[in-house]
Short mmCIF file of C-alpha atoms in Angstrom, two decimals:
data_model
loop_
_atom_site.label_atom_id
_atom_site.label_comp_id
_atom_site.label_asym_id
_atom_site.label_seq_id
_atom_site.Cartn_x
_atom_site.Cartn_y
_atom_site.Cartn_z
CA VAL A 1 20.14 -81.41 -55.36
CA THR A 2 19.05 -85.23 -56.07
CA LEU A 3 19.54 -86.28 -52.67
CA ALA A 4 17.01 -83.51 -51.75
CA ALA A 5 14.43 -85.07 -54.16
CA PRO A 6 11.55 -85.78 -51.44
CA ALA A 7 11.92 -82.41 -50.03
CA LEU A 8 11.51 -80.64 -53.36
CA VAL A 9 8.77 -82.73 -54.30
CA PHE A 10 7.00 -81.73 -50.99
CA VAL A 11 7.70 -78.06 -51.72
CA TYR A 12 6.18 -77.87 -55.05
CA ALA A 13 3.32 -80.38 -54.44
CA SER A 14 2.54 -80.42 -50.51
CA GLY A 15 -1.07 -81.00 -51.21
CA TRP A 16 -0.50 -84.55 -52.66
CA THR A 17 -1.15 -87.67 -50.79
CA SER A 18 1.82 -89.74 -49.02
CA ASP A 19 1.54 -92.42 -51.73
CA TRP A 20 1.95 -89.85 -54.68
CA LEU A 21 4.60 -88.08 -52.69
CA ALA A 22 6.66 -91.15 -52.46
CA LEU A 23 6.21 -92.37 -56.14
CA ALA A 24 7.12 -88.57 -57.26
CA ALA A 25 10.22 -88.61 -55.05
CA VAL A 26 11.28 -92.00 -56.53
CA MET A 27 10.89 -90.57 -60.01
CA ALA A 28 12.82 -87.31 -58.90
CA TYR A 29 15.77 -89.56 -58.06
CA TRP A 30 15.98 -90.53 -61.51
CA CYS A 31 15.23 -87.24 -63.27
CA LEU A 32 16.99 -84.87 -61.14
CA PRO A 33 20.53 -85.79 -62.71
CA GLN A 34 19.19 -84.08 -65.87
CA ILE A 35 20.02 -80.82 -64.35
CA PHE A 36 23.70 -81.74 -64.76
CA PHE A 37 23.40 -82.69 -68.32
CA TYR A 38 21.47 -79.70 -69.19
CA ILE A 39 24.31 -77.44 -67.78
CA VAL A 40 26.81 -79.41 -69.80
CA TYR A 41 24.61 -78.98 -72.94
CA ALA A 42 24.37 -75.32 -72.45
CA VAL A 43 27.98 -74.62 -71.95
CA LEU A 44 29.06 -76.78 -74.69
CA ALA A 45 26.43 -75.45 -77.17
CA GLN A 46 27.70 -71.69 -76.27
CA VAL A 47 31.33 -72.59 -77.16
CA LEU A 48 30.07 -73.99 -80.58
CA ASN A 49 27.89 -70.91 -81.03
CA ALA A 50 30.81 -68.48 -80.24
CA ARG A 51 32.75 -70.29 -83.13
CA SER A 52 29.48 -69.78 -85.43
CA VAL A 53 28.68 -73.36 -85.35
CA PHE A 54 24.92 -73.53 -84.79
CA GLY A 55 23.92 -76.83 -86.63
CA TRP A 56 24.80 -79.40 -83.84
CA PRO A 57 23.45 -77.21 -80.91
CA ALA A 58 20.27 -76.82 -82.90
CA TRP A 59 19.81 -80.61 -83.92
CA ALA A 60 20.98 -82.15 -80.43
CA PRO A 61 17.45 -81.43 -78.84
CA ALA A 62 16.12 -83.21 -81.69
CA ILE A 63 18.15 -86.24 -81.24
CA SER A 64 17.52 -86.04 -77.47
CA ASN A 65 13.64 -85.94 -78.40
CA LEU A 66 14.02 -89.23 -80.51
CA VAL A 67 15.59 -90.80 -77.51
CA ALA A 68 13.01 -89.65 -75.04
CA ILE A 69 10.00 -90.81 -77.57
CA GLY A 70 11.82 -94.28 -78.04
CA GLY A 71 11.62 -94.62 -74.23
CA VAL A 72 8.00 -93.54 -74.11
CA PHE A 73 7.47 -96.28 -76.84
CA VAL A 74 9.23 -98.79 -75.01
CA PHE A 75 7.20 -98.24 -71.75
CA ILE A 76 3.73 -98.22 -73.61
CA ALA A 77 4.95 -101.69 -75.33
CA ALA A 78 6.30 -103.13 -71.94
CA PHE A 79 3.78 -101.83 -69.31
CA PRO A 80 0.50 -101.20 -71.03
CA SER A 81 -1.08 -100.87 -67.48
CA GLY A 82 0.98 -97.81 -66.88
CA ARG A 83 -1.88 -95.65 -66.80
CA GLY A 84 -3.19 -97.28 -63.59
CA GLY A 85 -3.17 -95.79 -59.91
CA VAL A 86 -0.21 -95.02 -57.70
CA THR A 87 0.06 -98.77 -56.31
CA THR A 88 0.57 -100.23 -59.90
CA TRP A 89 3.82 -98.56 -60.46
CA THR A 90 6.92 -100.73 -60.08
CA PRO A 91 10.66 -99.90 -59.90
CA THR A 92 11.17 -101.21 -63.46
CA MET A 93 8.54 -99.22 -64.72
CA ILE A 94 10.03 -96.14 -63.20
CA ALA A 95 13.59 -96.97 -64.24
CA VAL A 96 12.30 -97.41 -67.73
CA LEU A 97 10.18 -94.18 -68.16
CA CYS A 98 12.32 -91.97 -66.22
CA GLY A 99 15.65 -93.38 -67.00
CA THR A 100 15.23 -92.94 -70.59
CA ALA A 101 14.16 -89.44 -69.93
CA THR A 102 17.47 -88.75 -68.23
CA LEU A 103 19.45 -90.83 -70.96
CA SER A 104 17.80 -88.59 -73.70
CA ILE A 105 19.37 -85.29 -71.92
CA ALA A 106 22.70 -87.11 -71.44
CA VAL A 107 22.70 -87.68 -75.09
CA GLN A 108 21.74 -84.08 -76.04
CA ALA A 109 25.02 -83.12 -74.42
CA LEU A 110 27.25 -85.89 -75.50
CA VAL A 111 26.43 -85.38 -79.14
CA LEU A 112 28.30 -81.92 -79.07
CA ILE A 113 31.49 -83.63 -78.31
CA ARG A 114 32.55 -84.58 -81.71
CA PRO A 115 31.97 -80.91 -83.33
CA LEU A 116 33.84 -79.52 -80.24
CA LYS A 117 36.87 -81.62 -81.44
CA LYS A 118 36.52 -80.53 -84.85
CA ILE A 119 37.04 -76.70 -83.97
CA GLY A 120 39.89 -77.95 -82.01
CA PHE A 121 38.35 -77.33 -78.61
CA ARG A 122 40.19 -78.95 -75.74
CA PHE A 123 38.82 -79.47 -72.20
CA ARG A 124 41.06 -78.38 -69.43
CA PRO A 125 39.70 -78.29 -65.77
CA GLN A 126 40.38 -75.27 -63.94
CA TRP A 127 39.31 -75.07 -60.27
CA GLY A 128 38.20 -71.83 -58.71
CA VAL A 129 36.59 -68.77 -60.16
CA ALA A 130 39.83 -66.93 -61.21
CA GLY A 131 39.31 -65.42 -64.83
CA LEU A 132 35.45 -65.27 -64.89
CA GLY A 133 35.30 -61.36 -64.36
CA HIS A 134 32.13 -60.05 -66.04
CA THR A 135 30.86 -63.65 -66.78
CA GLY A 136 30.88 -64.37 -62.92
CA LYS A 137 28.67 -61.47 -62.33
CA ILE A 138 26.20 -62.07 -65.06
CA ALA A 139 26.00 -65.68 -63.66
CA LEU A 140 25.40 -64.61 -60.25
CA TRP A 141 22.54 -62.28 -61.35
CA THR A 142 21.17 -65.00 -63.54
CA PHE A 143 21.20 -67.57 -60.85
CA LEU A 144 19.30 -64.98 -58.65
CA GLY A 145 16.65 -64.39 -61.32
CA VAL A 146 16.24 -68.31 -61.69
CA ALA A 147 15.94 -68.65 -57.90
CA ALA A 148 13.18 -65.90 -57.87
CA GLY A 149 11.39 -67.69 -60.75
CA GLN A 150 11.40 -71.04 -58.72
CA LEU A 151 10.12 -69.38 -55.72
CA ALA A 152 7.04 -68.07 -57.52
CA PHE A 153 6.53 -71.38 -59.09
CA VAL A 154 6.31 -72.90 -55.61
CA VAL A 155 3.50 -70.64 -54.98
CA LEU A 156 1.88 -71.26 -58.46
CA SER A 157 2.16 -75.11 -58.31
CA ASN A 158 0.78 -75.38 -54.97
CA ALA A 159 -2.34 -73.14 -55.94
CA ALA A 160 -2.78 -75.10 -59.02
CA THR A 161 -2.42 -78.50 -57.30
CA ARG A 162 -4.99 -77.72 -54.81
CA ALA A 163 -7.45 -76.72 -57.35
CA GLY A 164 -6.80 -79.52 -59.22
CA GLN A 165 -7.44 -81.91 -56.20
CA THR A 166 -10.48 -80.03 -55.25
CA LEU A 167 -11.90 -80.56 -58.89
CA HIS A 168 -10.94 -84.48 -58.90
CA THR A 169 -12.58 -84.75 -55.59
CA GLN A 170 -15.82 -83.13 -56.85
CA GLY A 171 -15.75 -85.10 -60.10
CA ILE A 172 -15.32 -82.05 -62.12
CA ASP A 173 -13.25 -81.91 -65.57
CA GLY A 174 -11.09 -78.80 -64.97
CA ALA A 175 -7.91 -77.31 -65.22
CA SER A 176 -4.84 -78.51 -62.86
CA LEU A 177 -1.22 -78.09 -62.65
CA ASN A 178 -0.70 -80.64 -65.44
CA SER A 179 -3.09 -78.62 -67.66
CA TYR A 180 -0.87 -75.44 -67.00
CA GLY A 181 2.20 -77.73 -67.63
CA TYR A 182 0.90 -78.88 -71.10
CA ALA A 183 -0.34 -75.29 -71.84
CA PHE A 184 3.05 -73.83 -71.00
CA LEU A 185 4.73 -76.47 -73.16
CA LEU A 186 2.63 -75.10 -76.03
CA VAL A 187 3.31 -71.57 -75.63
CA TYR A 188 6.97 -72.28 -75.41
CA LEU A 189 7.17 -74.08 -78.64
CA PRO A 190 7.37 -71.27 -81.10
CA HIS A 191 9.41 -69.21 -78.73
CA GLY A 192 11.93 -72.22 -78.47
CA ILE A 193 11.92 -72.87 -82.43
CA ALA A 194 11.75 -69.33 -83.72
CA THR A 195 13.00 -66.74 -81.04
CA VAL A 196 15.72 -68.80 -79.41
CA SER A 197 16.97 -69.82 -82.97
CA LEU A 198 16.96 -66.08 -84.08
CA ALA A 199 18.58 -64.77 -80.89
CA THR A 200 21.27 -67.44 -80.75
CA ALA A 201 22.29 -66.90 -84.52
CA MET A 202 22.17 -63.02 -83.48
CA PHE A 203 24.15 -63.15 -80.14
CA THR A 204 27.57 -63.95 -81.54
CA ARG A 205 27.43 -60.87 -83.95
CA LEU A 206 25.98 -58.76 -81.29
CA SER A 207 28.73 -59.71 -78.71
CA GLN A 208 31.30 -58.85 -81.43
CA SER A 209 29.68 -55.45 -82.16
CA ALA A 210 29.59 -54.60 -78.54
CA ALA A 211 33.44 -55.71 -77.89
CA ALA A 212 34.08 -53.57 -80.73
CA GLY A 213 32.36 -50.67 -79.45
CA LYS A 214 29.95 -50.61 -82.22
CA TYR A 215 26.90 -49.94 -79.99
CA ALA A 216 24.91 -48.47 -83.27
CA ASP A 217 24.96 -51.88 -84.71
CA VAL A 218 24.05 -53.71 -81.26
CA ALA A 219 20.75 -51.49 -81.28
CA GLN A 220 20.02 -52.03 -85.02
CA ASN A 221 20.41 -55.67 -84.76
CA LEU A 222 18.43 -55.77 -81.64
CA ALA A 223 15.70 -53.68 -83.23
CA ARG A 224 15.56 -55.84 -86.42
CA THR A 225 15.32 -59.10 -84.21
CA SER A 226 12.73 -57.76 -82.04
CA THR A 227 10.69 -56.54 -84.92
CA LEU A 228 10.50 -60.04 -86.74
CA VAL A 229 10.22 -61.98 -83.35
CA THR A 230 7.06 -59.81 -82.73
CA SER A 231 5.42 -60.96 -85.94
CA ILE A 232 5.84 -64.28 -85.27
CA CYS A 233 4.67 -64.31 -81.73
CA VAL A 234 1.64 -62.10 -82.76
CA ALA A 235 0.65 -64.52 -85.49
CA THR A 236 1.05 -67.47 -83.16
CA THR A 237 -0.98 -66.06 -80.62
CA ALA A 238 -3.70 -65.40 -82.80
CA VAL A 239 -3.81 -69.18 -83.59
CA PHE A 240 -3.71 -70.12 -80.15
CA VAL A 241 -6.52 -67.61 -79.22
CA VAL A 242 -8.83 -69.02 -81.73
CA ALA A 243 -7.98 -72.66 -81.88
CA GLY A 244 -6.69 -73.40 -78.51
CA PRO A 245 -9.26 -75.70 -76.98
CA LEU A 246 -9.61 -77.27 -80.45
CA ILE A 247 -5.69 -78.21 -80.61
CA THR A 248 -5.58 -79.54 -77.11
CA GLN A 249 -8.64 -81.60 -77.70
CA VAL A 250 -7.06 -83.32 -80.78
CA LEU A 251 -3.68 -83.71 -78.92
CA TRP A 252 -4.66 -84.64 -75.65
CA GLY A 253 -8.49 -85.38 -75.58
CA THR A 254 -9.57 -82.53 -73.73
CA PRO A 255 -10.41 -78.76 -74.33
CA VAL A 256 -9.55 -77.99 -70.74
CA ILE A 257 -5.84 -77.35 -71.60
CA GLY A 258 -6.65 -74.99 -74.39
CA GLU A 259 -8.76 -72.83 -72.08
CA VAL A 260 -5.37 -72.30 -70.07
CA LEU A 261 -3.61 -71.94 -73.42
CA ARG A 262 -5.69 -68.83 -74.45
CA PRO A 263 -4.92 -66.53 -71.79
CA LEU A 264 -1.22 -67.84 -71.23
CA SER A 265 -0.31 -67.32 -75.00
CA LEU A 266 -1.16 -63.64 -74.61
CA GLY A 267 2.21 -63.30 -72.62
CA LEU A 268 4.12 -64.99 -75.52
CA LEU A 269 5.30 -61.66 -76.94
CA GLY A 270 6.54 -60.93 -73.50
CA ILE A 271 8.50 -63.97 -73.10
CA SER A 272 10.25 -63.81 -76.43
CA GLN A 273 11.01 -60.02 -76.23
CA THR A 274 12.40 -60.45 -72.80
CA TYR A 275 14.76 -63.21 -73.99
CA VAL A 276 15.88 -60.92 -77.21
CA TYR A 277 16.51 -57.83 -74.96
CA SER A 278 18.24 -60.21 -72.54
CA ARG A 279 20.77 -61.03 -74.88
CA GLY A 280 21.49 -57.47 -75.75
CA LEU A 281 22.33 -56.69 -71.87
CA PHE A 282 24.26 -59.92 -71.74
CA ALA A 283 26.49 -58.61 -74.66
CA LEU A 284 27.00 -55.28 -72.77
CA HIS A 285 27.90 -57.22 -69.90
CA ASN A 286 24.81 -56.27 -67.67
CA GLY A 287 23.17 -59.30 -65.80
CA PHE A 288 21.20 -56.69 -63.51
CA GLY A 289 18.72 -55.66 -65.86
CA PRO A 290 17.55 -59.42 -66.79
CA PHE A 291 17.42 -60.09 -63.02
CA LEU A 292 15.24 -57.09 -62.40
CA ALA A 293 12.73 -58.42 -65.15
CA GLN A 294 12.84 -62.00 -63.63
CA ALA A 295 12.35 -60.82 -60.29
CA ALA A 296 9.37 -58.63 -61.28
CA ALA A 297 7.64 -61.33 -63.34
CA ALA A 298 8.18 -63.79 -60.22
CA ALA A 299 6.64 -61.22 -58.02
CA ILE A 300 3.53 -60.59 -60.37
CA SER A 301 3.09 -64.35 -61.07
CA ALA A 302 3.25 -65.27 -57.21
CA ILE A 303 0.86 -62.67 -56.18
CA GLY A 304 -1.45 -63.41 -59.15
CA ALA A 305 -1.52 -67.22 -58.34
CA ALA A 306 -1.96 -66.79 -54.58
CA LEU A 307 -4.95 -64.38 -55.21
CA ALA A 308 -6.53 -66.91 -57.84
CA GLY A 309 -6.26 -69.87 -55.37
CA VAL A 310 -7.89 -67.73 -52.53
CA LEU A 311 -10.46 -65.67 -54.62
CA LEU A 312 -11.66 -67.76 -57.70
CA PRO A 313 -13.55 -70.86 -57.68
CA PRO A 314 -11.57 -74.00 -58.33
CA PRO A 315 -12.61 -74.34 -62.09
CA LEU A 316 -11.11 -70.92 -62.73
CA VAL A 317 -8.04 -70.93 -60.46
CA VAL A 318 -5.46 -72.18 -63.15
CA ILE A 319 -7.03 -70.07 -65.76
CA GLY A 320 -6.53 -66.95 -63.50
CA ILE A 321 -3.02 -68.24 -62.83
CA ALA A 322 -2.61 -68.05 -66.58
CA VAL A 323 -3.64 -64.53 -66.77
CA ALA A 324 -1.20 -63.70 -64.01
CA VAL A 325 1.81 -65.21 -65.70
CA ALA A 326 0.90 -63.64 -69.05
CA LEU A 327 0.90 -60.23 -67.25
CA SER A 328 4.10 -61.01 -65.56
CA ASN A 329 5.82 -61.88 -69.02
CA LEU A 330 4.59 -58.63 -70.27
CA ALA A 331 5.72 -56.69 -67.42
CA ALA A 332 9.30 -58.34 -67.50
CA TRP A 333 9.34 -57.17 -71.19
CA GLY A 334 8.80 -53.63 -70.13
CA MET A 335 11.24 -53.87 -67.38
CA VAL A 336 14.17 -55.37 -69.47
CA TYR A 337 13.45 -52.80 -72.31
CA LEU A 338 13.91 -49.84 -69.87
CA SER A 339 17.07 -51.46 -68.64
CA LEU A 340 18.53 -52.16 -72.15
CA LYS A 341 17.47 -48.61 -73.32
CA VAL A 342 19.45 -46.94 -70.37
CA ALA A 343 22.51 -49.23 -70.97
CA LEU A 344 22.72 -48.50 -74.77
CA GLY A 345 21.76 -44.86 -74.23
CA LYS A 346 25.04 -44.51 -71.90
CA SER A 347 27.13 -46.41 -74.57
CA LEU A 348 25.82 -44.48 -77.48
CA GLY A 349 25.62 -41.09 -75.74
CA ALA A 350 22.16 -40.64 -77.23
CA PRO A 351 18.79 -42.30 -76.76
CA ALA A 352 18.63 -45.91 -78.49
CA ARG A 353 15.63 -46.61 -80.68
CA LEU A 354 14.69 -50.35 -79.96
CA LEU A 355 10.81 -50.13 -80.23
CA PRO A 356 9.13 -50.61 -83.85
CA ASP A 357 7.58 -47.44 -85.42
CA ARG A 358 3.94 -46.66 -85.56
CA LYS A 359 3.31 -48.16 -88.86
CA PHE A 360 4.61 -51.55 -87.67
CA VAL A 361 2.34 -51.47 -84.51
CA LEU A 362 -0.61 -50.71 -86.56
CA ALA A 363 0.29 -53.38 -89.10
CA SER A 364 0.58 -56.19 -86.34
CA VAL A 365 -2.83 -55.12 -84.69
CA VAL A 366 -4.65 -55.08 -87.89
CA SER A 367 -2.88 -58.43 -89.00
CA PHE A 368 -3.86 -60.04 -85.72
CA VAL A 369 -7.54 -59.20 -86.12
CA VAL A 370 -7.39 -60.29 -89.62
CA ALA A 371 -5.81 -63.58 -88.96
CA VAL A 372 -8.46 -64.13 -85.94
CA SER A 373 -11.41 -63.34 -87.96
CA LEU A 374 -10.01 -65.82 -91.06
CA GLY A 375 -9.58 -68.31 -88.20
CA ARG A 376 -13.16 -68.22 -86.89
CA TRP A 377 -14.47 -68.14 -90.47
CA SER A 378 -12.27 -71.02 -91.74
CA LEU A 379 -13.60 -73.20 -88.61
CA TRP A 380 -17.12 -72.41 -89.71
CA ALA A 381 -16.64 -72.98 -93.45
CA LEU A 382 -14.73 -76.30 -92.98
CA GLY A 383 -17.43 -77.55 -90.45
CA PHE A 384 -14.87 -78.51 -87.84
CA GLY A 385 -16.48 -80.81 -85.33
CA LEU A 386 -15.23 -82.81 -82.20
CA GLY A 387 -16.99 -85.87 -83.43
CA MET A 388 -14.82 -85.94 -86.60
CA ASN A 389 -12.09 -88.42 -87.09
CA LYS A 390 -9.06 -87.27 -85.23
CA VAL A 391 -6.83 -87.33 -88.45
CA LEU A 392 -9.53 -85.17 -90.24
CA GLN A 393 -9.45 -82.88 -87.06
CA LEU A 394 -5.65 -82.46 -87.36
CA LEU A 395 -5.61 -81.76 -91.06
CA ILE A 396 -8.59 -79.03 -90.76
CA LEU A 397 -6.62 -77.27 -87.71
CA MET A 398 -3.24 -77.29 -89.79
CA LEU A 399 -5.22 -75.72 -92.47
CA VAL A 400 -6.72 -73.10 -90.38
CA ALA A 401 -3.44 -72.19 -88.99
CA ALA A 402 -2.01 -71.76 -92.58
CA VAL A 403 -4.95 -69.78 -93.45
CA MET A 404 -4.35 -67.53 -90.41
CA ILE A 405 -0.47 -67.19 -90.85
CA ALA A 406 -1.19 -66.41 -94.62
CA GLY A 407 -3.79 -63.76 -93.77
CA PHE A 408 -1.37 -62.29 -91.01
CA VAL A 409 1.51 -61.91 -93.53
CA VAL A 410 -0.61 -60.48 -96.31
CA GLY A 411 -2.21 -58.01 -94.06
CA ASP A 412 1.07 -56.94 -92.57
CA TYR A 413 2.43 -56.38 -96.38
CA LEU A 414 -0.39 -54.34 -97.28
CA ILE A 415 0.14 -51.85 -94.59
CA GLN A 416 4.01 -51.90 -94.35
CA ARG A 417 4.59 -52.63 -98.12
CA ARG A 418 7.39 -54.71 -96.89
CA PRO A 419 7.41 -58.55 -96.77
CA LEU A 420 8.34 -60.40 -93.55
CA TRP A 421 10.74 -62.61 -95.36
CA ARG A 422 12.93 -59.47 -96.25
CA ALA A 423 13.30 -58.87 -92.55
CA LEU A 424 14.64 -62.26 -92.00
CA ARG A 425 17.19 -61.90 -94.64
CA GLU A 426 18.34 -58.80 -93.21
CA LEU A 427 19.29 -60.64 -90.12
CA ARG A 428 21.89 -62.68 -91.87
#
């Protein structure tokens, strides 16, 4: 993969000039080895999770981030002119910035070696695929799903890149592929912190229940996790919808990213629910269901991105892409839900109940409206303005987010008469 760096860069950004393509290819040579270390981390983390050791896999990315942030600070201190054009970049600058980024991912994997030794794990290489069984089939479907997603991203990235270049040529400050990337990271932040943590802690118990034939327990654990994840995602989406442009104005000095964040965040619930339900299918040794969901999402996002690039004016292309991606994530949720319901129904011999009841749905909708209303009122009452000091802006946004989340929790409790933290305790 690393040797194919120039070709990969061209595939994802064919509209760039030759100078930028060359610079990106050199950076890719430094960064693509991260794939190997990500795989090592994923495998070692799953070994630890299977032994109910969750601390080190959870904190390893934090240690990795410290190394990466340190690398950025070193780069800024050593090369203050790093924000210049393509011709200002030197091999040393690339090595420092991209090399420390790859080092951080290597550290993320290497810090797991010590806890693995503590649980008595010994690494013994085994060549070939003998003994993989169900795991090999799931891995194949997972690989095909990732491939479908990458093909869709090729369409998306080229449409967004062309729109960004057109806006840059016209001197218009509008959304580009970079804007989408930053918005994507913000949307995935609550997913990575909350959903992945909850699903990881649940998966060991889920797999044990499935292996023991306790499919009713599998359905119950999935339903509980799904309910809690829904509350977290809906509350977070409310914050992004109300304050998205203001958040990105404070973080990156532009509201443009926030305009992409708003529609993209509407698919957060789909992202997280797809992840949770996919874990249930994996526990049942079913890799085809998650693949169908990924393939459907890839098709919808690719078609949506292509249509946005052709039909919309450049300032709206990336926003249109964000809408398509949000819809694709919601569609994936529906697909994986149907696959899981069928798989569990066959195992239970009766329909599996996975979706929350009407009372919970009503509580989520009402709480979302309450949170959005409180957020808009709080911004007005606190007199938030873009001319304020950035520290004050950040403090106000944090306060507004806290008010919105509190409003969501209270609204949910008043309807359900059941606090959210009780649902969290039930997952233990």
